[in-house]
Coordinates of N, CA and C in Angstrom, one line a residue:
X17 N -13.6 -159.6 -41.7 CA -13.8 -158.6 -40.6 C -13.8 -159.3 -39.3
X18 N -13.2 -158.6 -38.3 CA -13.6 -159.2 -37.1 C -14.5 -159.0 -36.2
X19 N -14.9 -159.6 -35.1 CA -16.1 -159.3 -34.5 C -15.9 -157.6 -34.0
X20 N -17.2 -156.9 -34.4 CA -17.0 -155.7 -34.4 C -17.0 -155.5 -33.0
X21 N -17.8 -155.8 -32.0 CA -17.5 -155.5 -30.7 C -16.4 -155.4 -30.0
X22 N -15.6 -156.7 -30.7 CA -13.9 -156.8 -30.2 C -13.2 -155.5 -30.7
X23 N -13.5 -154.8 -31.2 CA -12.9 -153.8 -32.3 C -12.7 -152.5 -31.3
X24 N -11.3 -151.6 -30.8 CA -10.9 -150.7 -30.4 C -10.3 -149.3 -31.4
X25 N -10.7 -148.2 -30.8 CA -10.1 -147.6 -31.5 C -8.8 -147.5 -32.2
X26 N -8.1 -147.1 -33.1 CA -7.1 -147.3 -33.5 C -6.4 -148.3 -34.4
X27 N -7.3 -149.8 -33.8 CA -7.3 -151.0 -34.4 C -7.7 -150.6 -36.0
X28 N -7.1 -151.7 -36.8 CA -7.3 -151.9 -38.1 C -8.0 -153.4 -38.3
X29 N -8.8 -153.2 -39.7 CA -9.7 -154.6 -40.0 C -10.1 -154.2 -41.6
X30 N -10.3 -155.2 -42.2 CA -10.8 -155.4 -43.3 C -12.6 -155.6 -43.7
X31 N -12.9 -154.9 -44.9 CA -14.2 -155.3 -44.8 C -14.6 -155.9 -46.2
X32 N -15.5 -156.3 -47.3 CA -15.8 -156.4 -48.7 C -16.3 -155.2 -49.1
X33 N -15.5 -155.1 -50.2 CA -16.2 -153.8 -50.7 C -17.5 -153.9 -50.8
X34 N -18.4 -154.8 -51.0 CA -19.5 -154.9 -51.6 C -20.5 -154.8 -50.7
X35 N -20.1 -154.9 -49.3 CA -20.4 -154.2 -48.3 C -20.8 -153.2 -48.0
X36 N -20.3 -152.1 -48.6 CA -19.9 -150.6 -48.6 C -20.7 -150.3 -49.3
X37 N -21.6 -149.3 -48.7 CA -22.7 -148.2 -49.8 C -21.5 -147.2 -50.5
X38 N -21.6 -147.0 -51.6 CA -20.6 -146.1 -52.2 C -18.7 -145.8 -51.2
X39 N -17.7 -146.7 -51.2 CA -17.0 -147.0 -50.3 C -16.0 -146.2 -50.9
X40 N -15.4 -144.8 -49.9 CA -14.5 -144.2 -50.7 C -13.4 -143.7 -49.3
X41 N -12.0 -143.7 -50.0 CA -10.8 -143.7 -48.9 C -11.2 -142.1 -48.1
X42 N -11.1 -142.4 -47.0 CA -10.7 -141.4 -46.0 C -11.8 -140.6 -45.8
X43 N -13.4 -141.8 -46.1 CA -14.5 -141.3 -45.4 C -15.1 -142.4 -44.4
X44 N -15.9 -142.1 -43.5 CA -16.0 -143.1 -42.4 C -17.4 -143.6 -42.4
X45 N -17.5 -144.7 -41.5 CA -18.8 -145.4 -41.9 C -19.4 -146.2 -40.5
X46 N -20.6 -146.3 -40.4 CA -21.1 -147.2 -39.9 C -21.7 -148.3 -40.1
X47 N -21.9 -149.2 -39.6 CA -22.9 -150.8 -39.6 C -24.2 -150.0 -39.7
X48 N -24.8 -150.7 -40.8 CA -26.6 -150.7 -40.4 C -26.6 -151.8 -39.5
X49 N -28.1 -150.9 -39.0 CA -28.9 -151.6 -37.8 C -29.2 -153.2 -38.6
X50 N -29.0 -153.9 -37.9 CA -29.7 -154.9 -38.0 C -29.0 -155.8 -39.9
X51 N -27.7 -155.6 -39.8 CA -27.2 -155.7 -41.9 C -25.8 -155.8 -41.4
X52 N -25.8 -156.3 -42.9 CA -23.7 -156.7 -43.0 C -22.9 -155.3 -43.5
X53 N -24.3 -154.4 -43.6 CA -23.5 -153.1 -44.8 C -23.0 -152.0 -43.9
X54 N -22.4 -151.5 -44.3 CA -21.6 -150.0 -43.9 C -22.4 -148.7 -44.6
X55 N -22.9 -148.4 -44.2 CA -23.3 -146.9 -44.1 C -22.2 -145.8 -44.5
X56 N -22.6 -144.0 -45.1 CA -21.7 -143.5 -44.4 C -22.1 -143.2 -43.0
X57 N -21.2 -142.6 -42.7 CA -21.4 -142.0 -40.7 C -21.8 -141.0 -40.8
X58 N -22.7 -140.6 -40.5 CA -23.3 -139.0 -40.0 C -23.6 -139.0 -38.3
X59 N -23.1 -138.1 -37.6 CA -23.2 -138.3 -36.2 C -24.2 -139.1 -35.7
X60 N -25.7 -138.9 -36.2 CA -27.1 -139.1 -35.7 C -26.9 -140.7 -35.7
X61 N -25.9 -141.1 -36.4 CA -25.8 -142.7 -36.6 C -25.1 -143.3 -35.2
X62 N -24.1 -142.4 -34.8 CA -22.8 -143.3 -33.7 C -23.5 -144.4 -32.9
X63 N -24.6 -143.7 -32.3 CA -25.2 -144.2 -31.1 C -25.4 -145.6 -31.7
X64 N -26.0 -146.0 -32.9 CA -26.3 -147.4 -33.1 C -25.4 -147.8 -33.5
X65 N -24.4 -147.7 -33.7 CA -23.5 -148.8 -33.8 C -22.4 -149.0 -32.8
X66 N -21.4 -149.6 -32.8 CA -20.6 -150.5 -31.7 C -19.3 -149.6 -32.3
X67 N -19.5 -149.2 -33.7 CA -17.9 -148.6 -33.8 C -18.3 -147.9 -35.4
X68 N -17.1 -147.1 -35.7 CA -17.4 -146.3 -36.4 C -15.8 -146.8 -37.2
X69 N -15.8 -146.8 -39.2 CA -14.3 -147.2 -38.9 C -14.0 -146.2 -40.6
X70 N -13.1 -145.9 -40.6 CA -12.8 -144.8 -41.6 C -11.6 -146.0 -43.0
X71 N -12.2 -145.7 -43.8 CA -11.5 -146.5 -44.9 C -9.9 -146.0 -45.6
X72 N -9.0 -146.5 -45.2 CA -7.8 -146.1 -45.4 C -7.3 -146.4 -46.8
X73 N -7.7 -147.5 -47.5 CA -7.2 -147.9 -48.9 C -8.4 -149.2 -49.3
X74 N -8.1 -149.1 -50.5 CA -9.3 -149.9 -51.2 C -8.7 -150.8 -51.9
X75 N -8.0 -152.5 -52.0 CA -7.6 -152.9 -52.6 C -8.4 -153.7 -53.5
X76 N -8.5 -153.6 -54.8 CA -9.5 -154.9 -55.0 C -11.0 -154.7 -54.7
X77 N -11.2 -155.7 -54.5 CA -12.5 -156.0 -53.5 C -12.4 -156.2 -52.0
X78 N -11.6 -155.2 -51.4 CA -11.7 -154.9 -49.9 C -10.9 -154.3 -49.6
X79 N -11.6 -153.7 -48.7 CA -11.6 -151.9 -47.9 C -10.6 -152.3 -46.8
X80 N -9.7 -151.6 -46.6 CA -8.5 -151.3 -45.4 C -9.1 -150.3 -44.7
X81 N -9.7 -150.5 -43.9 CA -10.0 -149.7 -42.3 C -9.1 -149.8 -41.1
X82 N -9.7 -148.2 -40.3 CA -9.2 -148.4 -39.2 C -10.5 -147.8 -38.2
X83 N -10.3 -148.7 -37.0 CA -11.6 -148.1 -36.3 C -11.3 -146.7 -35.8
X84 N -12.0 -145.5 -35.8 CA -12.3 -144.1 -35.1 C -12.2 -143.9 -34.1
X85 N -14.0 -144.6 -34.2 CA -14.5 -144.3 -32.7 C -15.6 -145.9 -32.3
X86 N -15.7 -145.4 -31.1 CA -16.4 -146.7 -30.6 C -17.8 -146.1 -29.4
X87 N -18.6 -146.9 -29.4 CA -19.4 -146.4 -28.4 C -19.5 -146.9 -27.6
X88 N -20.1 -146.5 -26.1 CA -20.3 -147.3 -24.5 C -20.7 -148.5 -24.9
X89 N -21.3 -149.4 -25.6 CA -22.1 -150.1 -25.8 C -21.0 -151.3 -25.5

């Protein structure tokens, strides 16, 4: 994964699946506060995180993302 702050909308990045609370294509996720793991995204989440990234394909043991959205932060 790259540093998430570097991360723009539209951009693509890789994550571990094992990462991922229940990790499924063409639902979107956030970083927990303060963790390596992905969340899913429910609005109430955006604000804490740096970026929001939606999982395009699942190879293996790692998730093909693309980032969404991003916050002011």
């Amino acid at each position: 994964m790259q540093d998430i702050r570097r991360l723009e909308v539209g951009m693509t990045t890789r994550i571990g699946i094992h990462q991922v609370e229940e990790p499924e294509v063409g639902r979107e996720y956030v970083r927990g506060i303060d963790s390596n793991s992905w969340l899913l995204f429910t609005k109430d989440m955006a604000d804490d995180s740096p970026a929001v990234i939606r999982i395009d394909s699942i190879d293996d043991d790692v998730c093909h993302c693309t980032v969404t959205r991003k916050t002011n932060k």
